[in-house]
Amino acid sequence: MVASLRLPSLTSLLFPATTRYPAALRRTVCLRTRPASGFATAPSGTASPEVERLRSDRAVTPRSQDFNAWYLDVIASAELADYGPVRGTMVIRPYGYAIWEAIQEYLNVKFKETGHSNMYFPQFIPYSFIEKEASHVEGFSPELALVTVGGGKELEEKLVVRPTSETIVNHMFTQWIQSYRDLPLMINQWANVTRWEMRTKPFIRTLEFLWQEGHTAHATPEEAEKEAKQMIEIYTRFAFEQTAIPVIPGRKSKLETFAGADITYTIEAMMGDRKALQAGTSHNLGQNFSRAFGTQFADENGERQHVWQTSWAVSTRFVGGIIMTHGDDTGLMLPPKIAPIQVVIVPIWKKDSEKTEVLSAASSVKEVLQTAGVRVKLDDTEQRTPGWKFNFWEMKGIPLRIEIGPRDVSSNCVVVSRRDIPGKAGKVFGISMDPSTLVVYVKEKLDEIQSSLLEKAISFRDSNIVDVTSYDELKDAISSGKWARGPWSASDSDEQRVKEETGATIRCFPFEQTQGTKTCLMTGNPADEAAIFAKSY
């Protein structure tokens, strides 16, 4: 039996009875109603007119009209995910999972290049493990899911469904590490975790989500600090180079530091509604967990020492970040490097006599691009019109579309349309089908789109960060929906006051700091660095 710690029953966890479901959320599920049990049900073969409209027209609420409804519409219409039968869970559909696989493929290479090995730990953790590190249990208790019955019998000890793995990792590290020769020990696992969230949002915050979590043990504090910073740098490069998201790397404040860590490093991303998304974190755990679990090693002098540790993670939350950073009123817009499909080919014909030669040319173009390493799809289905296909693939965010009709075949050319430049401005006619010409052109355009999306996101981010020198200026910036950046050396209680009065938190102290003397915006005392404040997901 699964139960939450200090929380209501499973059936009421996602939304309180008073919560109003957004219209887009009701539209995106295949079934109109959600009974009190939390399971979606409806008579077989039935669907509301609203749902049928979504299926046929793939309507997306304008982003400027309702950002949250737009986000949910994009997830449903682009077939990224759907709602699971348990409130707060989601089913990641193939297209959404393909984006996650692209994230995995890139990071797996980077992790192994830096000396980490993949492995796997059990998802059930004895509750006593969680209790061993005081700040850890305090930080995670409200989010824990507990197993109390197994095989029809009450368990002697409650089991925690993995919220994170620092505790079970330390239990095993204690058995594996005996000497300095066993260090550094550097592992990573790709796994699912469960955190009993009260307010959920697909990809951004769900009861269960997918992630990678790295864990390392070192002989010195310097090694652990170097590792923690190295991993946040890998995440930063990934965000910029692969997802075209211009994150701001930095250090979390004491109040925002991971439960059980000495220092937490983060990458903070600005979404299209100007809220902040914590897109990845890297923690210097110091000796907090090694002391709690007795994870020691014999140093070169034979003295017993506690290891110094790190942990770091990114999750399927990154998929939500990609959606909210680059999407527009048409739907999803994917950076080419992360897009499961980089080019879609749409053949066009009116007469049966034109069909064979058009499809033959389209197949040849597909083969040429695939051979060149481009991820390409040929949409040769006959159930939909070319216009419908244009709209469908634009909504799914495919970076480039190639159109081939009878005239194009005759002239041995194609038409190429860019997803990031709407309408005629993004369409180019007369691109030669000659493999050497076409491949070079397509790859150049994919690179241009990748760079353009990053530049646009940087411009949006920078234009929505306000430098402030006083608390009043900070409040004005936050109330106008922007991020505030200002010198900070105030107390934890002052930081809590900002949160209570503005709804904003310190997202990070950026690594990049301006030179010169600084005066704390709250107290007027000297400050060594500036912090960024923003409302967040």
XYZ file of C-alpha atoms in Angstrom:
537
model
C 0.000 0.000 0.000
C 1.339 3.410 -0.954
C 0.640 6.398 1.250
C 2.043 9.901 1.466
C 3.673 11.213 4.585
C 1.591 13.913 6.310
C -0.546 14.326 3.206
C -4.149 13.567 2.214
C -5.219 10.328 0.605
C -4.001 9.392 -2.854
C -7.376 10.193 -4.433
C -7.227 13.895 -3.587
C -3.586 14.663 -4.137
C -3.312 16.319 -7.523
C -5.938 19.025 -7.187
C -7.983 20.034 -4.142
C -11.749 19.806 -4.568
C -11.908 23.575 -5.011
C -9.353 23.668 -7.826
C -10.739 24.765 -11.186
C -9.333 22.763 -14.062
C -7.999 24.929 -16.910
C -10.031 24.681 -20.087
C -6.955 23.475 -21.943
C -6.427 20.683 -19.446
C -9.999 19.505 -19.990
C -9.471 19.693 -23.742
C -6.238 17.765 -23.801
C -7.492 14.585 -22.176
C -9.303 12.141 -24.410
C -12.098 11.866 -21.858
C -14.033 14.847 -20.657
C -14.653 14.050 -17.005
C -12.499 13.018 -14.056
C -14.453 11.243 -11.326
C -13.528 11.531 -7.669
C -11.448 8.377 -7.861
C -8.864 10.260 -9.915
C -9.235 7.918 -12.891
C -10.395 9.194 -16.259
C -13.332 7.187 -17.602
C -15.986 7.563 -20.263
C -18.268 5.359 -22.331
C -16.291 3.419 -24.920
C -16.025 5.151 -28.279
C -17.386 8.496 -27.080
C -15.692 11.876 -27.017
C -16.912 15.406 -26.473
C -17.200 17.858 -29.400
C -14.398 19.811 -27.759
C -12.108 16.768 -27.831
C -13.080 15.958 -31.413
C -12.167 19.532 -32.374
C -8.763 19.064 -30.762
C -8.213 15.818 -32.616
C -9.251 17.170 -35.979
C -8.047 20.766 -35.963
C -5.280 20.463 -33.373
C -6.298 23.825 -31.947
C -3.712 25.603 -29.812
C -4.688 28.456 -27.514
C -2.662 31.588 -28.437
C 0.364 31.865 -26.169
C -0.274 35.553 -25.476
C -3.857 34.831 -24.471
C -3.255 32.111 -21.861
C 0.271 30.764 -21.474
C -0.707 27.820 -19.287
C -3.539 26.754 -21.617
C -1.180 27.149 -24.589
C 1.415 24.929 -22.888
C -1.096 22.165 -22.183
C -2.516 22.424 -25.696
C 0.940 22.076 -27.252
C 1.718 18.977 -25.196
C -1.554 17.358 -26.274
C -1.604 18.515 -29.892
C 2.063 17.695 -30.539
C 1.480 14.276 -28.960
C 4.211 14.699 -26.378
C 2.387 13.290 -23.361
C -0.994 12.419 -21.921
C -2.436 12.105 -18.428
C -1.928 8.877 -16.489
C -4.814 7.269 -14.582
C -3.362 8.401 -11.226
C -3.638 12.128 -10.685
C -0.342 13.916 -11.127
C 1.206 11.266 -13.366
C 1.789 11.444 -17.103
C 2.309 9.028 -19.959
C 5.195 10.213 -22.118
C 4.253 9.493 -25.715
C 6.812 8.418 -28.368
C 7.440 11.919 -29.730
C 7.987 13.351 -26.260
C 10.158 10.409 -25.279
C 12.262 10.867 -28.410
C 13.197 14.341 -27.149
C 14.177 12.803 -23.814
C 16.248 10.197 -25.671
C 18.110 13.007 -27.468
C 18.903 14.514 -24.065
C 20.098 11.131 -22.819
C 22.288 10.503 -25.848
C 24.173 13.771 -25.476
C 24.638 13.615 -21.715
C 25.583 9.930 -21.667
C 28.553 10.700 -23.872
C 29.608 13.632 -21.681
C 29.274 11.638 -18.462
C 31.440 8.824 -19.791
C 34.009 11.259 -21.187
C 34.403 12.651 -17.657
C 34.916 9.220 -16.083
C 31.437 8.256 -14.888
C 29.872 4.810 -15.277
C 26.167 4.014 -15.484
C 24.553 1.681 -12.979
C 21.233 1.233 -11.214
C 19.966 1.346 -7.622
C 16.653 -0.027 -6.271
C 13.683 2.338 -6.146
C 12.616 1.125 -2.689
C 14.636 2.649 0.149
C 14.300 1.811 3.872
C 12.757 4.754 5.683
C 15.539 4.587 8.271
C 17.991 5.594 5.534
C 16.092 8.834 4.920
C 16.130 9.596 8.647
C 19.904 9.343 8.957
C 20.605 12.781 7.452
C 18.538 15.294 9.443
C 18.201 18.109 6.894
C 17.528 15.568 4.139
C 14.522 14.010 5.857
C 13.204 17.429 6.852
C 13.447 18.663 3.279
C 11.874 15.626 1.648
C 9.270 14.428 4.184
C 6.330 16.350 2.643
C 7.046 14.762 -0.766
C 7.614 11.142 0.244
C 5.515 8.204 -0.904
C 5.693 5.261 1.502
C 5.072 1.543 1.062
C 3.657 0.044 4.255
C 2.182 -3.275 3.028
C 3.812 -5.915 0.839
C 2.535 -9.354 -0.070
C -0.597 -8.673 1.955
C 1.358 -8.145 5.180
C 2.344 -5.074 7.155
C 6.031 -4.370 6.567
C 8.376 -4.315 9.536
C 9.867 -1.088 8.181
C 8.273 1.411 5.843
C 9.864 1.743 2.429
C 10.292 5.036 0.613
C 9.647 5.103 -3.140
C 12.833 6.762 -4.421
C 12.597 10.595 -4.259
C 16.387 10.794 -4.854
C 19.162 8.317 -4.131
C 21.772 9.940 -1.881
C 20.873 7.666 1.031
C 20.890 4.309 -0.732
C 23.979 5.339 -2.685
C 25.814 6.033 0.558
C 24.706 2.709 1.997
C 26.365 0.974 -0.958
C 29.379 3.302 -1.106
C 30.124 2.364 2.490
C 30.474 -1.263 1.372
C 32.504 -0.502 -1.756
C 34.943 2.124 -0.448
C 37.689 0.946 1.886
C 40.848 2.730 0.747
C 41.972 5.867 -1.084
C 42.681 3.476 -3.965
C 38.894 3.075 -4.359
C 38.493 6.803 -5.003
C 37.211 8.692 -6.814
C 34.060 6.609 -7.259
C 31.905 8.187 -9.948
C 28.589 6.729 -11.099
C 25.350 7.813 -12.743
C 21.931 6.240 -13.073
C 19.009 6.880 -15.402
C 15.905 6.242 -13.360
C 12.435 7.321 -12.291
C 11.741 9.122 -9.027
C 8.575 9.843 -7.069
C 7.815 13.100 -5.268
C 4.308 13.628 -3.994
C 3.627 17.047 -5.462
C 0.410 18.906 -4.647
C 0.429 21.105 -7.756
C 1.479 19.396 -10.922
C 2.222 20.399 -14.505
C 3.193 17.946 -17.275
C 6.975 17.602 -17.606
C 7.563 20.477 -15.166
C 6.265 18.952 -11.951
C 4.719 15.475 -11.713
C 4.413 12.781 -9.043
C 6.768 10.579 -11.021
C 9.368 11.757 -13.502
C 12.467 10.532 -15.299
C 15.957 11.828 -14.701
C 19.611 11.029 -14.430
C 21.338 11.369 -11.095
C 25.090 11.315 -10.744
C 26.826 10.468 -7.466
C 30.532 10.718 -6.724
C 32.849 10.179 -3.770
C 36.268 11.842 -3.417
C 39.238 11.907 -1.110
C 39.419 15.700 -0.728
C 37.007 18.635 -0.546
C 38.807 20.266 -3.478
C 38.068 17.277 -5.711
C 34.395 17.303 -4.744
C 34.072 21.026 -5.425
C 35.794 20.653 -8.796
C 33.400 17.834 -9.694
C 30.273 19.773 -8.699
C 31.332 22.743 -10.824
C 32.384 20.525 -13.735
C 28.917 18.974 -13.929
C 27.038 22.277 -13.823
C 29.312 23.403 -16.671
C 28.331 20.306 -18.684
C 24.658 21.117 -18.097
C 25.262 24.731 -19.114
C 26.926 23.748 -22.387
C 24.154 21.260 -23.084
C 21.482 23.916 -22.541
C 23.156 26.452 -24.828
C 24.492 24.160 -27.546
C 21.762 21.513 -27.817
C 18.511 23.075 -26.601
C 19.269 26.738 -27.438
C 18.201 27.723 -23.916
C 20.453 30.497 -22.526
C 20.526 29.409 -18.896
C 22.210 31.421 -16.170
C 24.548 29.240 -14.097
C 25.177 30.156 -10.502
C 25.020 29.241 -6.824
C 21.832 28.817 -4.854
C 21.241 30.803 -1.667
C 21.354 28.986 1.660
C 17.551 28.804 1.812
C 17.350 27.311 -1.680
C 20.200 24.819 -1.235
C 19.375 21.109 -1.649
C 18.504 19.398 1.631
C 21.746 17.771 2.791
C 24.162 19.748 0.597
C 26.791 22.310 1.526
C 26.473 24.114 -1.812
C 24.012 23.811 -4.681
C 24.857 25.035 -8.166
C 22.051 25.589 -10.647
C 21.193 26.578 -14.192
C 18.198 28.927 -14.337
C 16.203 29.406 -17.522
C 13.675 32.095 -18.414
C 10.496 30.678 -19.908
C 8.229 32.420 -22.418
C 6.014 33.754 -19.608
C 9.170 35.096 -17.894
C 8.988 32.649 -14.999
C 12.203 30.924 -13.984
C 12.785 27.214 -14.454
C 15.456 25.424 -12.444
C 16.698 23.280 -15.306
C 19.491 21.362 -13.598
C 21.432 21.242 -10.338
C 24.768 20.047 -9.038
C 25.362 19.644 -5.305
C 28.539 19.638 -3.262
C 27.384 17.396 -0.415
C 30.537 17.848 1.644
C 30.713 15.089 4.262
C 27.083 15.346 5.387
C 25.957 11.985 4.034
C 29.276 10.193 4.545
C 29.199 11.108 8.238
C 25.579 10.027 8.572
C 26.292 6.660 6.934
C 29.884 6.169 8.060
C 31.259 6.182 4.516
C 35.004 6.196 5.196
C 38.283 5.315 3.554
C 41.838 4.745 4.716
C 44.057 7.523 3.393
C 47.691 7.116 2.311
C 48.774 7.363 5.956
C 46.308 4.706 7.061
C 44.047 7.242 8.766
C 40.275 6.793 8.460
C 38.570 9.714 6.682
C 35.011 10.429 5.589
C 34.617 10.814 1.835
C 33.591 14.064 0.197
C 30.627 13.741 -2.153
C 28.587 15.286 -4.942
C 25.290 14.591 -6.658
C 23.809 16.195 -9.782
C 20.752 15.783 -11.992
C 18.617 16.912 -14.895
C 15.178 15.505 -15.628
C 12.312 15.378 -18.108
C 11.602 18.907 -16.849
C 14.024 19.941 -19.604
C 11.422 18.887 -22.184
C 8.981 21.364 -20.641
C 11.697 24.002 -20.727
C 12.222 23.482 -24.460
C 8.486 23.852 -25.083
C 8.123 27.035 -23.025
C 11.295 28.685 -24.321
C 10.818 28.314 -28.066
C 7.147 27.588 -28.793
C 4.823 30.080 -30.482
C 1.105 30.430 -31.270
C 1.416 27.714 -33.922
C 2.735 25.222 -31.385
C 6.036 23.542 -30.669
C 9.328 24.817 -32.113
C 12.268 22.475 -31.692
C 15.954 23.362 -31.976
C 17.363 21.132 -34.746
C 19.982 19.480 -32.532
C 17.336 18.157 -30.146
C 14.530 17.555 -32.683
C 13.616 13.880 -33.240
C 12.754 14.845 -36.836
C 14.816 17.631 -38.377
C 13.230 17.647 -41.842
C 9.781 16.543 -43.006
C 9.141 15.961 -46.719
C 5.616 16.621 -47.987
C 4.926 15.372 -51.546
C 2.178 17.195 -53.461
C 0.149 15.954 -56.420
C -3.351 16.384 -57.813
C -3.554 13.740 -60.516
C -2.801 10.058 -60.206
C -0.468 10.423 -63.170
C 1.704 12.782 -61.087
C 1.799 10.614 -57.980
C 4.451 8.095 -58.981
C 7.115 10.543 -60.092
C 6.511 12.877 -57.109
C 6.772 10.035 -54.583
C 9.854 8.674 -56.330
C 11.567 12.064 -56.116
C 10.519 12.490 -52.479
C 11.903 9.058 -51.597
C 15.187 9.900 -53.292
C 15.487 13.163 -51.349
C 14.753 11.300 -48.115
C 17.464 8.732 -48.847
C 20.008 11.436 -49.690
C 19.375 13.322 -46.445
C 19.302 10.182 -44.293
C 22.621 9.062 -45.758
C 24.038 12.479 -44.810
C 22.961 11.985 -41.179
C 19.860 14.194 -41.227
C 16.844 12.943 -39.252
C 14.128 13.039 -41.893
C 10.545 11.841 -42.317
C 8.576 11.428 -45.553
C 4.872 12.055 -45.003
C 3.419 10.145 -47.935
C 0.066 9.413 -46.289
C -2.944 10.043 -48.524
C -5.613 10.586 -45.870
C -4.754 14.264 -45.322
C -4.247 17.241 -47.622
C -0.823 18.889 -48.019
C -2.167 21.985 -46.229
C -3.223 19.894 -43.245
C 0.219 18.278 -43.184
C 1.921 21.685 -43.265
C -0.028 22.793 -40.193
C 0.451 19.470 -38.394
C 4.225 19.334 -38.765
C 4.585 23.014 -37.956
C 2.649 22.404 -34.757
C 5.031 19.522 -33.931
C 7.951 21.913 -34.317
C 9.858 20.284 -37.201
C 12.672 22.750 -38.081
C 12.534 22.353 -41.888
C 9.849 21.288 -44.354
C 10.609 20.238 -47.931
C 7.789 20.402 -50.475
C 7.956 18.491 -53.759
C 5.327 18.815 -56.491
C 5.186 17.948 -60.203
C 6.816 21.250 -61.265
C 9.608 20.720 -58.741
C 10.248 17.263 -60.165
C 10.421 18.701 -63.665
C 12.941 21.342 -62.610
C 14.824 18.958 -60.287
C 14.248 21.390 -57.396
C 12.450 21.515 -54.052
C 10.806 24.170 -51.875
C 12.196 24.566 -48.340
C 10.296 26.228 -45.469
C 11.755 27.204 -42.087
C 9.677 26.677 -38.969
C 11.240 29.643 -37.163
C 10.305 32.134 -39.916
C 6.532 32.018 -40.532
C 4.894 32.383 -43.926
C 6.462 33.378 -47.221
C 9.477 34.972 -45.554
C 10.654 31.545 -44.424
C 10.037 29.772 -47.750
C 12.687 29.407 -50.449
C 11.958 28.059 -53.938
C 14.220 26.373 -56.448
C 16.684 24.525 -54.217
C 18.403 21.909 -56.365
C 17.780 18.237 -55.638
C 21.384 17.507 -56.527
C 22.676 15.663 -53.422
C 25.799 17.782 -52.972
C 23.789 21.005 -53.177
C 20.750 19.874 -51.180
C 22.678 18.356 -48.268
C 24.854 21.448 -47.843
C 21.823 23.746 -48.008
C 19.764 21.729 -45.513
C 22.599 21.457 -42.998
C 23.359 25.172 -43.278
C 19.715 26.025 -42.644
C 19.525 23.691 -39.650
C 22.585 25.409 -38.177
C 21.036 28.815 -38.874
C 17.815 27.827 -37.117
C 19.740 26.519 -34.099
C 21.680 29.787 -33.823
C 18.617 31.931 -34.479
C 16.615 30.282 -31.715
C 19.449 30.796 -29.231
C 19.917 34.444 -30.220
C 16.202 35.094 -29.922
C 16.072 33.448 -26.485
C 19.101 35.442 -25.286
C 17.508 38.689 -26.473
C 14.248 37.831 -24.710
C 16.063 36.898 -21.505
C 18.276 39.981 -21.390
C 15.413 42.374 -22.168
C 13.471 40.999 -19.199
C 16.163 41.254 -16.523
C 16.104 44.537 -14.599
C 19.088 45.751 -12.569
C 17.850 47.075 -9.226
C 19.493 48.883 -6.332
C 16.651 49.005 -3.798
C 13.897 46.785 -2.459
C 11.239 49.038 -3.977
C 12.854 48.638 -7.391
C 12.974 44.887 -6.875
C 9.252 44.790 -6.049
C 8.438 46.917 -9.089
C 10.426 44.603 -11.368
C 8.773 41.461 -10.009
C 5.278 42.975 -10.150
C 5.844 43.782 -13.829
C 6.715 40.128 -14.501
C 10.443 40.597 -14.948
C 13.531 39.221 -13.228
C 15.382 41.474 -10.817
C 19.164 41.466 -10.452
C 20.745 43.336 -7.586
C 23.469 43.268 -4.897
C 22.549 41.072 -1.940
C 24.126 40.360 1.432
C 20.997 40.328 3.582
C 19.877 37.631 6.020
C 17.844 34.486 5.479
C 14.893 36.215 7.137
C 15.180 39.092 4.665
C 15.224 36.587 1.811
C 12.103 34.945 3.248
C 10.452 38.366 3.443
C 11.070 38.917 -0.258
C 9.445 35.582 -1.013
C 6.396 36.302 1.145
C 5.886 39.835 -0.147
C 6.653 39.371 -3.850
C 6.347 35.652 -4.579
C 9.915 35.721 -5.940
C 12.924 33.784 -4.717
C 16.649 34.089 -5.208
C 17.186 31.949 -8.289
C 20.960 32.104 -8.005
C 24.059 34.192 -7.470
C 25.348 34.095 -11.070
C 28.907 32.979 -11.689
C 29.340 36.033 -13.899
C 29.449 39.107 -11.676
C 30.137 42.739 -12.489
C 33.231 44.296 -10.973
C 33.245 47.173 -8.487
C 31.785 47.909 -5.087
C 28.225 46.831 -4.369
C 25.646 47.840 -1.791
C 22.974 45.389 -0.658
C 19.594 46.450 -2.068
C 17.838 45.455 1.175
C 20.180 46.553 3.984
C 22.545 49.089 2.439
C 25.510 47.077 3.700
C 28.436 46.107 1.460
C 27.716 43.139 -0.834
C 30.184 40.895 -2.625
C 27.815 39.726 -5.330
C 24.474 40.277 -7.000
C 21.567 37.832 -6.939
C 18.778 37.185 -9.411
C 15.214 37.185 -8.104
C 12.240 35.816 -10.028
C 8.982 33.946 -9.719
C 9.448 30.345 -10.713
C 7.869 27.034 -11.588
